Amino acid sequence: MNVYKTERIFKAAQNTVFSYITETEHLLSWWGPEGLSIKEHNLDLSQLGPWSSTLVNAEGGIHKMSGEVFAFNPPTSVEFTWAWHNNHDERGRETRVRLEVSAAENGGTKLVLTHSGFESREVADKHDIGWSSALRKLERMANS
């Protein structure tokens, strides 16, 4: 299975980081790469069920994704499916995302993001750009 995995350490407490990665009010501050804004959303990862978001870039390009939250275990993890939509609003290949938080070794909170189910290593690696950019926004929020 082709997997993208990354870790980040935050100064904030575990409960705080968990709320940042699951609750709508916080997700809207960091969801999506830098330079993109959220046009539409049903973005609440704090409960089981469907979610979706549509991002738009400066040139007006649309990037829509959707899925379903299938595991919610506060204050440690949330898991959901993820699929990009094409220009005809048809869902593509479904992948899975797991966000897991735990106490960091030297204080603060460790976040492990695992995005799995990609058709190739190349596609998994391409997700580093978007996730890294979004997580930089989350880091600024959680470390301030």
XYZ file of C-alpha atoms in Angstrom:
144
model
C 0.000 0.000 0.000
C 1.292 3.469 -0.876
C 1.248 5.730 2.162
C 2.111 9.348 2.948
C 3.047 9.862 6.609
C 4.299 12.893 8.506
C 4.727 14.019 12.122
C 4.625 17.416 13.792
C 5.229 18.593 17.370
C 3.080 21.390 18.823
C 3.469 23.433 21.997
C -0.275 23.205 22.673
C -1.879 20.578 24.916
C -3.252 17.373 23.389
C -6.923 18.363 23.866
C -6.260 21.681 22.151
C -4.534 20.100 19.162
C -7.313 17.522 18.897
C -9.922 20.282 18.749
C -7.843 22.065 16.065
C -7.889 18.968 13.844
C -11.546 18.049 14.306
C -13.756 21.080 15.006
C -15.116 23.245 12.196
C -14.161 26.628 13.682
C -10.513 25.563 13.860
C -10.384 23.512 10.650
C -11.450 26.562 8.651
C -8.250 28.321 9.795
C -5.798 25.748 8.431
C -7.556 23.310 6.074
C -5.991 23.322 2.632
C -2.655 24.538 1.324
C -1.487 28.107 1.716
C -2.834 30.337 -1.042
C -6.156 28.485 -1.276
C -9.347 29.539 0.456
C -12.389 27.532 1.418
C -15.292 28.294 -0.894
C -17.814 25.789 0.487
C -17.663 23.187 3.215
C -19.343 20.630 5.384
C -16.198 20.353 7.435
C -16.706 18.857 10.877
C -14.451 15.933 11.707
C -15.726 15.746 15.298
C -18.615 13.450 14.435
C -19.165 10.387 12.310
C -20.604 10.985 8.870
C -19.950 12.833 5.628
C -17.642 15.788 5.174
C -16.671 17.887 2.152
C -14.762 21.001 1.211
C -14.212 23.014 -1.918
C -11.041 25.076 -2.139
C -10.351 27.823 -4.655
C -6.976 29.216 -5.714
C -6.117 32.787 -6.742
C -6.832 31.993 -10.412
C -10.301 30.634 -9.563
C -9.332 26.971 -9.881
C -11.604 24.673 -7.892
C -10.333 21.743 -5.793
C -13.139 19.676 -4.265
C -12.766 16.729 -1.905
C -15.155 14.701 0.208
C -15.368 11.643 2.402
C -16.791 10.197 5.548
C -15.566 10.264 9.131
C -15.668 6.621 10.220
C -13.725 6.698 13.505
C -13.689 9.427 16.146
C -11.769 8.698 19.358
C -11.284 11.877 21.410
C -8.762 13.063 22.378
C -6.444 10.776 20.396
C -7.548 10.120 16.810
C -9.922 10.702 13.953
C -10.100 8.725 10.705
C -11.904 9.529 7.490
C -12.071 8.618 3.854
C -10.955 11.132 1.230
C -11.569 11.452 -2.501
C -10.855 14.256 -4.934
C -13.630 15.284 -7.329
C -13.058 15.890 -11.026
C -14.450 18.778 -13.111
C -17.756 16.899 -13.444
C -18.002 16.540 -9.637
C -17.358 12.795 -9.842
C -15.419 11.306 -6.923
C -12.103 9.704 -7.728
C -10.192 6.982 -5.917
C -10.979 6.866 -2.218
C -8.103 7.000 0.254
C -7.964 7.113 4.049
C -6.613 9.708 6.441
C -5.763 9.131 10.098
C -4.837 12.015 12.388
C -3.462 10.850 15.726
C -2.340 12.993 18.661
C -0.369 11.979 21.736
C 1.862 13.519 24.376
C 5.219 14.505 22.926
C 8.386 13.226 24.574
C 9.605 16.661 25.696
C 6.214 18.230 26.338
C 3.532 19.469 24.030
C 1.708 17.256 21.559
C 2.773 15.021 18.695
C 0.536 14.803 15.624
C 0.939 11.886 13.226
C -0.864 12.193 9.902
C -1.156 9.037 7.797
C -2.806 9.222 4.367
C -3.047 5.776 2.748
C -4.506 3.897 -0.196
C -2.830 5.744 -3.072
C -2.480 4.004 -6.429
C 1.245 4.721 -6.565
C 4.184 5.977 -4.524
C 4.370 9.008 -6.817
C 0.775 10.052 -6.034
C 1.385 9.558 -2.294
C 4.525 11.725 -2.482
C 2.637 14.502 -4.290
C 0.393 14.886 -1.251
C 3.387 16.114 0.743
C 3.086 19.565 -0.858
C -0.527 20.092 0.190
C -0.338 18.491 3.613
C 2.945 20.235 4.509
C 1.508 23.589 3.519
C -1.714 23.065 5.489
C 0.198 21.812 8.520
C 2.381 24.934 8.488
C -0.817 26.943 8.993
C -1.858 24.596 11.807
C 1.588 24.943 13.416
C 1.317 28.735 13.430
C -2.099 28.462 15.073
C -1.183 25.809 17.663
C 2.215 27.270 18.539
C 1.123 30.865 19.078
